[in-house]
Tab-separated table of C-alpha atoms in Angstrom:
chain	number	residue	atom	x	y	z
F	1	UNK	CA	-4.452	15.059	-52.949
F	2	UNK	CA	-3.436	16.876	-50.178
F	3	UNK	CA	-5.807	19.046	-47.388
F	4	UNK	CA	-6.983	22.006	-48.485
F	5	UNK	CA	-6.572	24.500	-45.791
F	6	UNK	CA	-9.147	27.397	-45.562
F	7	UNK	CA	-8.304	30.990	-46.345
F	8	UNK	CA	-6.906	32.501	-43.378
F	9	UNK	CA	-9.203	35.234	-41.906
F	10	UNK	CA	-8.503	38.487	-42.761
F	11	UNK	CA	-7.028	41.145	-40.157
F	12	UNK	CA	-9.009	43.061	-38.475
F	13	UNK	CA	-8.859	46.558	-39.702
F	14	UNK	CA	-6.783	49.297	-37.795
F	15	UNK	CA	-9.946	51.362	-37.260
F	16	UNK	CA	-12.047	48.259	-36.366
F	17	UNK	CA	-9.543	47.542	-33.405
F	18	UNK	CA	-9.246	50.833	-32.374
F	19	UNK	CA	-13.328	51.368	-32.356
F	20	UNK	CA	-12.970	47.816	-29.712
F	21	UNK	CA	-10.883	48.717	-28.054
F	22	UNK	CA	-12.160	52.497	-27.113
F	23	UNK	CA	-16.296	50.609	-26.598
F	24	UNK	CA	-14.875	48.323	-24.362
F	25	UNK	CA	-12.843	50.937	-22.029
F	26	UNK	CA	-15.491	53.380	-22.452
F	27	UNK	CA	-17.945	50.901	-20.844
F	28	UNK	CA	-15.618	49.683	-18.230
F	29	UNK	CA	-14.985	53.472	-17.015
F	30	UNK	CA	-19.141	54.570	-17.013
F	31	UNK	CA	-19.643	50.963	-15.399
F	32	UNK	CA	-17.150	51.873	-12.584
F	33	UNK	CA	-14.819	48.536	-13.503
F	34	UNK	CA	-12.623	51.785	-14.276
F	35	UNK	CA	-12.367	54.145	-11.602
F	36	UNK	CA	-11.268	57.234	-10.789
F	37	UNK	CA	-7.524	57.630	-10.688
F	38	UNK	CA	-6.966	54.524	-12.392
F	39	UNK	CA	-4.125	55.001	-14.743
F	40	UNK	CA	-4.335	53.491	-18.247
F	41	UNK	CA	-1.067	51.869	-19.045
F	42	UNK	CA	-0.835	51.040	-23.213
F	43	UNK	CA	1.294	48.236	-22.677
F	44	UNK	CA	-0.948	46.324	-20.124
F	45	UNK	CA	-3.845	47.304	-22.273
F	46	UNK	CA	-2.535	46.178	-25.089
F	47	UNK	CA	-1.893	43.048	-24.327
F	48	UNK	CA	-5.155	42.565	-22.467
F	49	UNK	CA	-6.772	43.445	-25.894
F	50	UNK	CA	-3.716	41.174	-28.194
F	51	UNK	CA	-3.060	43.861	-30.345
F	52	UNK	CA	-0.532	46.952	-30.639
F	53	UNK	CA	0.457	49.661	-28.926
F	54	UNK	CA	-1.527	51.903	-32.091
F	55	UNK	CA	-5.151	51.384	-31.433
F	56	UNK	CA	-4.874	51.407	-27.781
F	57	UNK	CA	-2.790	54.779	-27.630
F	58	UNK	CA	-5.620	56.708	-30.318
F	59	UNK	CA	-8.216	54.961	-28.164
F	60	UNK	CA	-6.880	56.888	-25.065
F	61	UNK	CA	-6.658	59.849	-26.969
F	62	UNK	CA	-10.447	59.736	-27.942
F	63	UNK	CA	-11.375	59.060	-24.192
F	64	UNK	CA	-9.249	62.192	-23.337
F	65	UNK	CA	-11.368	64.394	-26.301
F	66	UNK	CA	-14.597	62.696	-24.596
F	67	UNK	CA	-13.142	63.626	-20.913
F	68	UNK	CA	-13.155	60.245	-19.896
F	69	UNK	CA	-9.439	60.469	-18.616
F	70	UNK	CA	-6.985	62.982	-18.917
F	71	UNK	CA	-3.321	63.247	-18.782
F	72	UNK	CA	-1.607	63.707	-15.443
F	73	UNK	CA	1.860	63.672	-17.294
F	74	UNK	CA	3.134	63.201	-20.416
F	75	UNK	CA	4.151	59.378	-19.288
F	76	UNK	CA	0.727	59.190	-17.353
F	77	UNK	CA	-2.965	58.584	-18.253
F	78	UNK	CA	-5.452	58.175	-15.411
F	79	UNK	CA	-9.409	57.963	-15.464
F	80	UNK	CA	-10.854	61.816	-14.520
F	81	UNK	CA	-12.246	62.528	-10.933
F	82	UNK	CA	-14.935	64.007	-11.628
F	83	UNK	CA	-15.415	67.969	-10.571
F	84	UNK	CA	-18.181	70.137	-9.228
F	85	UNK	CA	-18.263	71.973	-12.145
F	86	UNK	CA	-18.118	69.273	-14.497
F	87	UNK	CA	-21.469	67.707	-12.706
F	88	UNK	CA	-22.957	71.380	-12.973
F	89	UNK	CA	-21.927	71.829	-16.447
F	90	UNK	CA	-23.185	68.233	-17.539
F	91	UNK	CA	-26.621	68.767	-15.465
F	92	UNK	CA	-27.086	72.514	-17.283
F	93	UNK	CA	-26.365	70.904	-21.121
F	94	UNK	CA	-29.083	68.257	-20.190
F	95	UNK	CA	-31.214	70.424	-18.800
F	96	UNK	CA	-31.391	72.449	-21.896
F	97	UNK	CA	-31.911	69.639	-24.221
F	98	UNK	CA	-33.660	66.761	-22.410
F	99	UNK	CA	-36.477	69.006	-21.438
F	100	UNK	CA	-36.676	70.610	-25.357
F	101	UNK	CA	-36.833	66.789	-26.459
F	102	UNK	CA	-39.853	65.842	-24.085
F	103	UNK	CA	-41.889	68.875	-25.293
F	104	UNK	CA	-41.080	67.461	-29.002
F	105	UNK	CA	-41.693	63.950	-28.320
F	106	UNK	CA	-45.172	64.897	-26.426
F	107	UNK	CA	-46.325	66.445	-30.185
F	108	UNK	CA	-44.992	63.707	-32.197
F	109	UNK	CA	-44.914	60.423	-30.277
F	110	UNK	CA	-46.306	57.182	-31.780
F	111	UNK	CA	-48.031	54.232	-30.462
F	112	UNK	CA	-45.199	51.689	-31.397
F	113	UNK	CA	-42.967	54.440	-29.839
F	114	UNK	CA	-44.776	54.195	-26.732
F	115	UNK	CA	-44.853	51.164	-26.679
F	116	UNK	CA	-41.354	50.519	-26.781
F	117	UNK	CA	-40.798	53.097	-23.581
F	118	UNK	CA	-43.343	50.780	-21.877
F	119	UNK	CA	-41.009	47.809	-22.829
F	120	UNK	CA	-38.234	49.668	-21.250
F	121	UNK	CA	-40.002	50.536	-18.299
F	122	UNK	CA	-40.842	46.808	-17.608
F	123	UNK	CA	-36.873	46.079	-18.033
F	124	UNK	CA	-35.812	48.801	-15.500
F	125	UNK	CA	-38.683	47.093	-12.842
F	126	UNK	CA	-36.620	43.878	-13.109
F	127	UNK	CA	-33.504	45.409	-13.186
F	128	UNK	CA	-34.007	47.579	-10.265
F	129	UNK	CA	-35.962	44.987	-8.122
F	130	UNK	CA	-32.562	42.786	-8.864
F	131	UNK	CA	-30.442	45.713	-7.833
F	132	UNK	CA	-28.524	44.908	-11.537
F	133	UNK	CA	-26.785	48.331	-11.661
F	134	UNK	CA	-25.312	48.284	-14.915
F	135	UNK	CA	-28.181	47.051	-16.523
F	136	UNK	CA	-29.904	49.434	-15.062
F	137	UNK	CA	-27.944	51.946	-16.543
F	138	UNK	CA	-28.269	50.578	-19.713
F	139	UNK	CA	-31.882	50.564	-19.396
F	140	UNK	CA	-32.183	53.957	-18.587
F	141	UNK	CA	-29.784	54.986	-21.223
F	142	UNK	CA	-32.373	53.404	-23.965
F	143	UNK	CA	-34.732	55.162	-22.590
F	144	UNK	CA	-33.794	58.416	-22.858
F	145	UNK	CA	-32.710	57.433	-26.425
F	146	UNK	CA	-36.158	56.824	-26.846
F	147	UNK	CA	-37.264	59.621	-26.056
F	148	UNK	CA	-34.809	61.828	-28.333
F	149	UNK	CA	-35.748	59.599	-31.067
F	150	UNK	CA	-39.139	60.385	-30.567
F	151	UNK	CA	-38.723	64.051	-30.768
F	152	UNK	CA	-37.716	63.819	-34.525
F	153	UNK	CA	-34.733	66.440	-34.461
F	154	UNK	CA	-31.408	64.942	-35.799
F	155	UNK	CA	-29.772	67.915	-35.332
F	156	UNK	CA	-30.471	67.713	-31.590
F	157	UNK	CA	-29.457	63.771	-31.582
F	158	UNK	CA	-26.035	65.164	-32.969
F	159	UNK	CA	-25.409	67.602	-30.350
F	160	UNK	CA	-26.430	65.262	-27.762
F	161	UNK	CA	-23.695	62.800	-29.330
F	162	UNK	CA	-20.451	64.329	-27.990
F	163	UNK	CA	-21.476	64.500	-24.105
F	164	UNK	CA	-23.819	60.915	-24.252
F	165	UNK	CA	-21.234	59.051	-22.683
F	166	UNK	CA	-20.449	61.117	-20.070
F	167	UNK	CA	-24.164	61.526	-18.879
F	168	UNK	CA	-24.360	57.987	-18.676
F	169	UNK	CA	-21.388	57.806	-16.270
F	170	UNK	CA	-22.967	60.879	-14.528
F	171	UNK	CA	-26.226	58.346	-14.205
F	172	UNK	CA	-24.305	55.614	-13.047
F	173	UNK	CA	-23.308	57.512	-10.149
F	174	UNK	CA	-27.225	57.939	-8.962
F	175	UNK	CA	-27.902	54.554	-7.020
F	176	UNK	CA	-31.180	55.952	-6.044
F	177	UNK	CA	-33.036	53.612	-8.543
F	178	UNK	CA	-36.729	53.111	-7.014
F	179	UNK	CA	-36.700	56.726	-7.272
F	180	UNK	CA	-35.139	56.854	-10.926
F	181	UNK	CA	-38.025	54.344	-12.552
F	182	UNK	CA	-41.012	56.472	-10.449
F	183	UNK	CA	-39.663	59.071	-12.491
F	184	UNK	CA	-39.288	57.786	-15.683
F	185	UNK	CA	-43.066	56.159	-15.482
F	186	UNK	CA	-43.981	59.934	-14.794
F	187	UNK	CA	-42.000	61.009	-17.420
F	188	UNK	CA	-43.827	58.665	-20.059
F	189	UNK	CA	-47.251	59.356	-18.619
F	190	UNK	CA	-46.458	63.059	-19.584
F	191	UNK	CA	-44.920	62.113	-22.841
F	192	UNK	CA	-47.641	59.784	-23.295
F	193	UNK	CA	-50.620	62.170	-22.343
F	194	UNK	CA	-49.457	64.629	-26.001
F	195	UNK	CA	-49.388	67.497	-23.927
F	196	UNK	CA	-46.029	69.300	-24.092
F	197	UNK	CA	-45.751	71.660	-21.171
F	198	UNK	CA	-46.501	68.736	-18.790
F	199	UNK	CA	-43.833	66.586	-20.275
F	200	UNK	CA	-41.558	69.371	-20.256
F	201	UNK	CA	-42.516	69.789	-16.631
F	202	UNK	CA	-42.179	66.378	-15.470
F	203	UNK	CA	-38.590	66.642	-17.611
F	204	UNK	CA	-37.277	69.506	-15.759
F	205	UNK	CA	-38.273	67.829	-12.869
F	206	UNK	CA	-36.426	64.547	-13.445
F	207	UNK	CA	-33.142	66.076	-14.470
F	208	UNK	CA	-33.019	68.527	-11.492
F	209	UNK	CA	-33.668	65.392	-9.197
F	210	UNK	CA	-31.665	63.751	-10.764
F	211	UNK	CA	-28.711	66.287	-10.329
F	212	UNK	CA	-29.143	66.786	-6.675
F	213	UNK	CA	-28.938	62.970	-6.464
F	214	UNK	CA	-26.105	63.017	-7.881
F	215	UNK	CA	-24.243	65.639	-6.077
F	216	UNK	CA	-25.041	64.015	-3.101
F	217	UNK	CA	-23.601	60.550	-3.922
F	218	UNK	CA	-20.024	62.247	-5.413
F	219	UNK	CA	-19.611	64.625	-2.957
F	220	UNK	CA	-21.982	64.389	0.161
F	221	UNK	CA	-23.090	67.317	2.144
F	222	UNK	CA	-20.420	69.749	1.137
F	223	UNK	CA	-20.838	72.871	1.022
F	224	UNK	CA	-20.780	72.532	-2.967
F	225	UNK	CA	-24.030	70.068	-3.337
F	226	UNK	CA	-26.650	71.542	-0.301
F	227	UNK	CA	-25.679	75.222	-1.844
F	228	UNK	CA	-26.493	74.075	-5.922
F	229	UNK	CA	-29.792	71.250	-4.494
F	230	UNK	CA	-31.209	74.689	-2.915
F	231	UNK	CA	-30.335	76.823	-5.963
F	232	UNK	CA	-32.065	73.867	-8.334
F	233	UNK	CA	-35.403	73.545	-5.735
F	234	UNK	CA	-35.652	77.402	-5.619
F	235	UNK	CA	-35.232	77.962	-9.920
């Protein structure tokens, strides 16, 4: 009787590939293995990845809609540079809606969902005393989740959605990390203490540091970031 040879695996759906392909260069841009004015070549990608030209080219497409990269040319796809008023505009969304979600989570947080910040807040301590930057950023990430999950509004988890990646590359540009997890243990003492306006507080407080930090790591002391750090101090 001769070998039986196992089924052969079945491909992996167009959509699958596609969804790999677009995690994987989404992670390498907000991780900064991507970097500005890179270009993003199908064929090269494609054969990094093994698979068509298909996926990869609606994968690009999806990091233009995100504004991840844009299109220089119609033969040319480079990572964006990020802008002024793209930091501005980012900072004012999250502004908006980060400091809303504290308030909520305040009112309706839960002991396990405490406890789970804590957890987080241990991870960033290692993380930041190992100077692990994109773990870090991970970190941080999950705990901002947290914190929206905690508030209890789907609606606002959707509209956060669209923009998430792009305030996590914005974060990854902050290297100030000490200064990040002081923050965040403030911000979950005033989560943690049920009182709303202090949580909002502390919120507003983080985001706005966390902007001028920002500004001053993409684009130094230019006129741009000392005139919008004294407009955000002053508000």
């Amino acid at each position: 009787m001769g070998k039986i040879e196992p089924p052969a695996a079945a491909p992996e759906p167009l959509g699958a590939v596609r969804e790999r392909v677009l995690a994987t260069l989404r992670q390498d841009i907000i991780a900064g293995r991507l970097r500005p004015g890179d270009r993003l070549v199908e064929r090269d990608l494609a054969e990094r990845f093994g698979v068509s030209r298909v996926p990869v080219r609606e994968a690009i497409r999806a990091l233009v809609a995100e504004g991840f990269v844009h299109f220089e040319s119609a033969r040319r796809t480079v990572v964006r540079r990020l802008t002024p008023a793209d930091v501005k505009e980012l900072f004012e969304l999250r502004e908006a809606l980060e400091v809303y979600a504290a308030g909520l989570a305040a009112e309706r947080a839960t002991g396990e969902a405490l406890a789970q910040l804590r957890e987080l807040l241990d991870q960033a301590a290692t993380a930041t005393k190992a100077g692990e930057a994109e773990a870090i950023t991970d970190i941080n990430t999950r705990f901002h989740d947290g914190i929206l999950a905690m508030a209890g509004n789907s609606l606002l988890i959707s509209v956060m959605e669209p923009v998430d990646g792009r305030l996590r590359w914005l974060t990854r540009q902050n290297e100030e990390w000490p200064q990040l997890l002081t923050e965040h243990r403030e911000l979950y003492e005033a989560i943690a203490s049920g009182d709303p306006d202090r949580a909002r507080a502390h919120a507003l407080e983080h985001v706005r540091g966390n902007y001028r930090s920002t500004v001053r790591h993409l684009f130094g002391n230019s006129e741009f970031g000392d005139s919008e750090c004294a407009d955000s101090e002053e508000a």
